[in-house]
XYZ file of N, CA and C in Angstrom:
408
model
N 1.072 -15.759 -27.737
C 1.768 -16.843 -28.394
C 3.062 -16.359 -29.050
N 2.993 -15.211 -29.687
C 4.188 -14.654 -30.326
C 5.247 -14.324 -29.270
N 4.776 -13.891 -28.090
C 5.703 -13.564 -27.011
C 6.485 -14.812 -26.588
N 5.820 -15.942 -26.472
C 6.495 -17.190 -26.090
C 7.509 -17.626 -27.145
N 7.171 -17.433 -28.397
C 8.069 -17.804 -29.478
C 9.342 -16.939 -29.428
N 9.193 -15.651 -29.231
C 10.341 -14.740 -29.121
C 11.170 -15.107 -27.893
N 10.493 -15.409 -26.798
C 11.177 -15.786 -25.563
C 12.006 -17.061 -25.781
N 11.435 -18.057 -26.437
C 12.123 -19.317 -26.692
C 13.337 -19.109 -27.609
N 13.185 -18.339 -28.651
C 14.291 -18.065 -29.576
C 15.395 -17.293 -28.851
N 15.021 -16.318 -28.047
C 16.007 -15.547 -27.286
C 16.770 -16.434 -26.311
N 16.078 -17.343 -25.661
C 16.714 -18.259 -24.716
C 17.712 -19.165 -25.422
N 17.368 -19.678 -26.578
C 18.263 -20.548 -27.343
C 19.492 -19.764 -27.805
N 19.299 -18.536 -28.281
C 20.431 -17.707 -28.685
C 21.351 -17.404 -27.504
N 20.775 -17.163 -26.347
C 21.560 -16.900 -25.146
C 22.418 -18.108 -24.778
N 21.879 -19.302 -24.917
C 22.653 -20.514 -24.647
C 23.841 -20.644 -25.597
N 23.639 -20.360 -26.874
C 24.733 -20.419 -27.844
C 25.800 -19.376 -27.541
N 25.372 -18.172 -27.182
C 26.330 -17.106 -26.864
C 27.122 -17.439 -25.611
N 26.489 -18.029 -24.606
C 27.179 -18.392 -23.374
C 28.277 -19.408 -23.663
N 28.021 -20.354 -24.534
C 29.026 -21.345 -24.903
C 30.216 -20.679 -25.579
N 29.983 -19.708 -26.451
C 31.068 -18.983 -27.123
C 31.906 -18.192 -26.145
N 31.291 -17.545 -25.172
C 32.030 -16.764 -24.183
C 32.867 -17.676 -23.302
N 32.334 -18.814 -22.919
C 33.090 -19.765 -22.105
C 34.359 -20.191 -22.824
N 34.272 -20.475 -24.117
C 35.441 -20.879 -24.881
C 36.425 -19.731 -25.059
N 35.941 -18.497 -25.097
C 36.821 -17.345 -25.261
C 37.725 -17.164 -24.050
N 37.287 -17.584 -22.876
C 38.082 -17.436 -21.675
C 38.838 -18.715 -21.305
N 39.032 -19.600 -22.252
C 39.774 -20.826 -21.990
C 41.218 -20.484 -21.619
N 41.827 -21.306 -20.800
C 43.184 -21.068 -20.347
C 44.179 -21.315 -21.481
N 45.122 -20.408 -21.609
C 46.190 -20.554 -22.593
C 47.413 -21.101 -21.877
N 47.974 -22.157 -22.422
C 49.074 -22.838 -21.747
C 50.294 -22.897 -22.670
N 51.382 -22.349 -22.189
C 52.667 -22.543 -22.853
C 53.580 -23.146 -21.792
N 54.582 -23.879 -22.231
C 55.474 -24.483 -21.240
C 56.909 -24.497 -21.744
N 57.839 -24.262 -20.819
C 59.248 -24.315 -21.196
C 59.729 -25.763 -21.288
N 60.540 -26.037 -22.276
C 61.114 -27.366 -22.480
C 62.636 -27.219 -22.489
N 63.320 -27.811 -21.509
C 64.780 -27.807 -21.497
C 65.305 -28.848 -22.477
N 66.386 -28.519 -23.166
C 66.989 -29.433 -24.132
C 68.354 -29.874 -23.603
N 68.515 -31.174 -23.402
C 69.762 -31.785 -22.922
C 70.409 -31.003 -21.781
N 69.703 -30.840 -20.672
C 70.272 -30.042 -19.580
C 71.405 -30.767 -18.861
N 72.443 -30.036 -18.556
C 73.564 -30.549 -17.770
C 73.221 -30.276 -16.306
N 73.471 -31.223 -15.420
C 73.079 -31.074 -14.015
C 74.257 -30.975 -13.054
N 75.489 -31.194 -13.527
C 76.670 -31.125 -12.665
C 77.632 -30.073 -13.201
N 77.991 -29.145 -12.313
C 78.921 -28.068 -12.659
C 79.965 -27.959 -11.565
N 81.084 -27.328 -11.885
C 82.153 -27.039 -10.935
C 82.130 -25.545 -10.648
N 82.402 -25.168 -9.377
C 82.457 -23.748 -9.024
C 83.408 -23.050 -9.998
N 82.969 -21.957 -10.571
C 83.747 -21.232 -11.574
C 83.224 -21.441 -12.976
N 82.450 -22.520 -13.192
C 81.834 -22.766 -14.499
C 80.685 -21.780 -14.727
N 80.302 -21.643 -15.967
C 79.092 -20.890 -16.293
C 77.992 -21.902 -16.573
N 76.907 -21.792 -15.821
C 75.746 -22.647 -16.077
C 75.089 -22.129 -17.348
N 74.917 -23.004 -18.308
C 74.234 -22.638 -19.554
C 73.131 -23.663 -19.791
N 71.915 -23.187 -19.766
C 70.754 -24.040 -20.029
C 69.973 -23.430 -21.187
N 69.542 -24.273 -22.093
C 68.766 -23.770 -23.226
C 67.601 -24.701 -23.514
N 66.656 -24.161 -24.249
C 65.469 -24.924 -24.599
C 64.537 -24.107 -25.468
N 63.286 -24.448 -25.427
C 62.295 -23.753 -26.230
C 60.966 -23.724 -25.496
N 60.060 -22.882 -25.965
C 58.736 -22.758 -25.377
C 57.729 -23.421 -26.301
N 56.961 -24.333 -25.754
C 55.953 -25.062 -26.526
C 54.575 -24.464 -26.245
N 53.847 -24.166 -27.301
C 52.463 -23.681 -27.204
C 51.683 -24.285 -28.352
N 50.664 -25.059 -28.044
C 49.885 -25.770 -29.070
C 50.788 -26.617 -29.968
N 51.746 -27.313 -29.356
C 52.666 -28.223 -30.045
C 53.577 -27.520 -31.046
N 53.776 -26.216 -30.889
C 54.642 -25.435 -31.763
C 55.572 -24.557 -30.922
N 56.752 -24.201 -31.438
C 57.605 -23.237 -30.740
C 56.892 -21.878 -30.682
N 57.000 -21.198 -29.539
C 56.282 -19.937 -29.351
C 57.249 -18.782 -29.097
N 57.275 -17.787 -29.988
C 58.126 -16.621 -29.776
C 57.485 -15.637 -28.799
N 58.322 -14.790 -28.209
C 57.863 -13.689 -27.347
C 57.046 -14.129 -26.141
N 57.350 -15.286 -25.601
C 56.697 -15.740 -24.377
C 57.594 -15.341 -23.205
N 57.049 -14.604 -22.254
C 57.833 -14.168 -21.110
C 58.156 -15.363 -20.217
N 59.438 -15.507 -19.877
C 59.902 -16.594 -19.029
C 60.597 -16.011 -17.809
N 60.422 -16.680 -16.659
C 61.144 -16.307 -15.453
C 62.120 -17.433 -15.136
N 63.378 -17.075 -14.912
C 64.445 -18.021 -14.605
C 64.870 -17.782 -13.167
N 64.758 -18.802 -12.338
C 65.096 -18.659 -10.924
C 66.031 -19.783 -10.499
N 67.145 -19.394 -9.848
C 68.112 -20.356 -9.328
C 68.192 -20.134 -7.826
N 67.915 -21.179 -7.048
C 67.905 -21.070 -5.591
C 68.712 -22.210 -4.972
N 69.143 -22.005 -3.719
C 69.747 -23.096 -2.955
C 68.614 -24.056 -2.615
N 68.785 -25.326 -2.877
C 67.686 -26.266 -2.662
C 67.454 -26.593 -1.195
N 68.407 -26.274 -0.332
C 68.253 -26.642 1.076
C 68.044 -25.433 1.998
N 67.626 -24.304 1.450
C 67.397 -23.135 2.303
C 66.258 -22.279 1.761
N 65.805 -21.352 2.610
C 64.732 -20.444 2.224
C 65.271 -19.057 1.866
N 66.561 -18.979 1.578
C 67.186 -17.708 1.237
C 66.622 -17.174 -0.073
N 66.913 -15.902 -0.311
C 66.518 -15.277 -1.573
C 67.176 -16.019 -2.738
N 66.573 -15.966 -3.902
C 67.165 -16.644 -5.063
C 68.566 -16.132 -5.377
N 69.411 -17.024 -5.851
C 70.750 -16.673 -6.297
C 70.645 -15.877 -7.596
N 69.709 -16.267 -8.438
C 69.438 -15.572 -9.697
C 67.931 -15.529 -9.898
N 67.444 -14.404 -10.383
C 66.021 -14.239 -10.675
C 65.922 -13.271 -11.849
N 65.729 -13.825 -13.056
C 65.726 -13.027 -14.278
C 64.495 -13.359 -15.097
N 64.021 -12.386 -15.855
C 62.896 -12.613 -16.759
C 63.200 -11.991 -18.115
N 62.908 -12.745 -19.155
C 63.002 -12.222 -20.516
C 62.231 -13.166 -21.439
N 61.868 -12.700 -22.635
C 61.044 -13.511 -23.533
C 61.850 -14.490 -24.378
N 61.146 -15.480 -24.889
C 61.745 -16.399 -25.852
C 62.027 -15.618 -27.139
N 62.987 -16.102 -27.933
C 63.339 -15.389 -29.166
C 62.297 -15.632 -30.265
N 62.569 -15.138 -31.453
C 61.612 -15.230 -32.565
C 61.357 -16.659 -33.037
N 62.232 -17.591 -32.642
C 62.027 -19.005 -32.993
C 61.523 -19.802 -31.796
N 61.174 -19.101 -30.709
C 60.641 -19.769 -29.527
C 61.697 -20.348 -28.603
N 62.972 -20.023 -28.823
C 64.063 -20.583 -28.029
C 64.464 -19.638 -26.898
N 65.153 -20.210 -25.905
C 65.692 -19.398 -24.817
C 67.025 -19.981 -24.378
N 67.800 -19.137 -23.678
C 69.068 -19.570 -23.114
C 69.276 -18.826 -21.796
N 69.687 -19.555 -20.762
C 69.977 -18.979 -19.445
C 71.444 -19.216 -19.148
N 72.141 -18.147 -18.753
C 73.562 -18.254 -18.386
C 73.748 -17.666 -16.993
N 74.575 -18.371 -16.186
C 74.864 -17.886 -14.844
C 76.277 -18.278 -14.458
N 77.086 -17.285 -14.052
C 78.470 -17.511 -13.649
C 78.490 -17.959 -12.190
N 79.125 -19.098 -11.919
C 79.143 -19.666 -10.562
C 80.406 -19.329 -9.778
N 81.221 -18.421 -10.276
C 82.502 -18.101 -9.639
C 82.360 -17.766 -8.151
N 81.361 -17.004 -7.780
C 81.201 -16.566 -6.389
C 80.186 -17.398 -5.605
N 79.832 -18.549 -6.105
C 78.826 -19.379 -5.440
C 79.463 -20.512 -4.639
N 78.753 -20.941 -3.615
C 79.212 -22.039 -2.762
C 78.827 -23.381 -3.394
N 79.627 -24.408 -3.182
C 79.243 -25.733 -3.672
C 77.967 -26.198 -2.969
N 77.235 -27.057 -3.627
C 76.018 -27.593 -3.034
C 74.949 -27.857 -4.075
N 73.755 -28.121 -3.566
C 72.612 -28.431 -4.428
C 71.809 -27.157 -4.691
N 71.437 -26.980 -5.933
C 70.657 -25.825 -6.356
C 69.419 -26.315 -7.103
N 68.426 -25.458 -7.135
C 67.194 -25.761 -7.855
C 66.981 -24.670 -8.897
N 66.831 -25.080 -10.150
C 66.611 -24.152 -11.254
C 65.170 -24.315 -11.714
N 64.432 -23.212 -11.746
C 63.026 -23.251 -12.163
C 62.784 -22.237 -13.268
N 62.194 -22.701 -14.361
C 61.778 -21.827 -15.463
C 60.254 -21.823 -15.453
N 59.677 -20.631 -15.421
C 58.222 -20.506 -15.428
C 57.789 -19.729 -16.662
N 56.825 -20.279 -17.378
C 56.278 -19.631 -18.562
C 55.110 -18.745 -18.152
N 55.143 -17.506 -18.612
C 54.081 -16.558 -18.303
C 53.177 -16.310 -19.497
N 53.236 -17.133 -20.508
C 52.373 -17.074 -21.685
C 52.689 -15.904 -22.599
N 52.047 -15.935 -23.750
C 52.153 -14.837 -24.693
C 51.509 -13.601 -24.080
N 52.012 -12.443 -24.419
C 51.485 -11.189 -23.867
C 49.973 -11.074 -24.081
N 49.490 -11.443 -25.263
C 48.062 -11.299 -25.564
C 47.191 -12.278 -24.784
N 47.793 -13.325 -24.200
C 47.031 -14.322 -23.443
C 47.233 -14.211 -21.936
N 47.935 -13.179 -21.491
C 48.304 -13.064 -20.077
C 47.087 -13.120 -19.157
N 45.940 -12.626 -19.600
C 44.732 -12.600 -18.764
C 44.216 -13.999 -18.440
N 44.538 -14.981 -19.257
C 44.012 -16.338 -19.055
C 45.140 -17.363 -19.020
N 46.230 -17.003 -18.396
C 47.431 -17.828 -18.441
C 47.477 -18.863 -17.320
N 47.961 -20.041 -17.655
C 48.292 -21.058 -16.663
C 49.812 -21.097 -16.609
N 50.370 -20.768 -15.475
C 51.819 -20.654 -15.345
C 52.443 -22.037 -15.189
N 53.001 -22.550 -16.281
C 53.657 -23.860 -16.274
C 55.143 -23.652 -16.030
N 55.752 -24.612 -15.332
C 57.187 -24.487 -15.105
C 57.878 -25.825 -15.259
N 59.190 -25.733 -15.334
C 60.028 -26.924 -15.359
C 61.145 -26.679 -14.347
N 61.431 -27.701 -13.549
C 62.425 -27.585 -12.486
C 63.541 -28.603 -12.724
N 64.766 -28.175 -12.416
C 65.942 -29.013 -12.617
C 66.833 -28.891 -11.384
N 67.285 -30.006 -10.862
C 68.247 -30.007 -9.750
C 69.646 -29.907 -10.338
N 70.442 -29.004 -9.772
C 71.807 -28.798 -10.240
C 72.765 -28.976 -9.068
N 73.836 -29.703 -9.304
C 74.861 -29.927 -8.281
C 76.097 -29.122 -8.651
N 76.546 -28.282 -7.716
C 77.746 -27.474 -7.909
C 78.817 -27.996 -6.952
N 79.963 -28.399 -7.510
C 81.020 -28.999 -6.673
C 82.313 -28.192 -6.741
N 83.190 -28.434 -5.776
C 84.501 -27.777 -5.758
C 85.346 -28.259 -6.922
N 86.255 -27.387 -7.391
C 87.132 -27.799 -8.510
C 88.113 -28.878 -8.098
């Protein structure tokens, strides 16, 4: 009888522990938010895009971001591919000189790679913006 009681208590404790472990591996989600993005540029302009990283409805510092600029109508390598973290206030800024670029449609994608401590359980959220580059 005592064995059954110990077995039952152990089983109940195991159920509680399993629930705690499941919550410990929950996905951490941060996402980049562009602020007032400009979508039309002239060849020779510098593309400047800025925004912030949102995590749990708050700005998130030190979140690794990947910035990728590609031609929207081809499978060529990216025109720009840079990674760096958000600043101490959770903000970011991307700059790209278009002097040597051809006019046309481009696709800008920012991907959030989460806080360093949450990288193991990260959901990679991104934001995409279409940019038109025209002749002067």
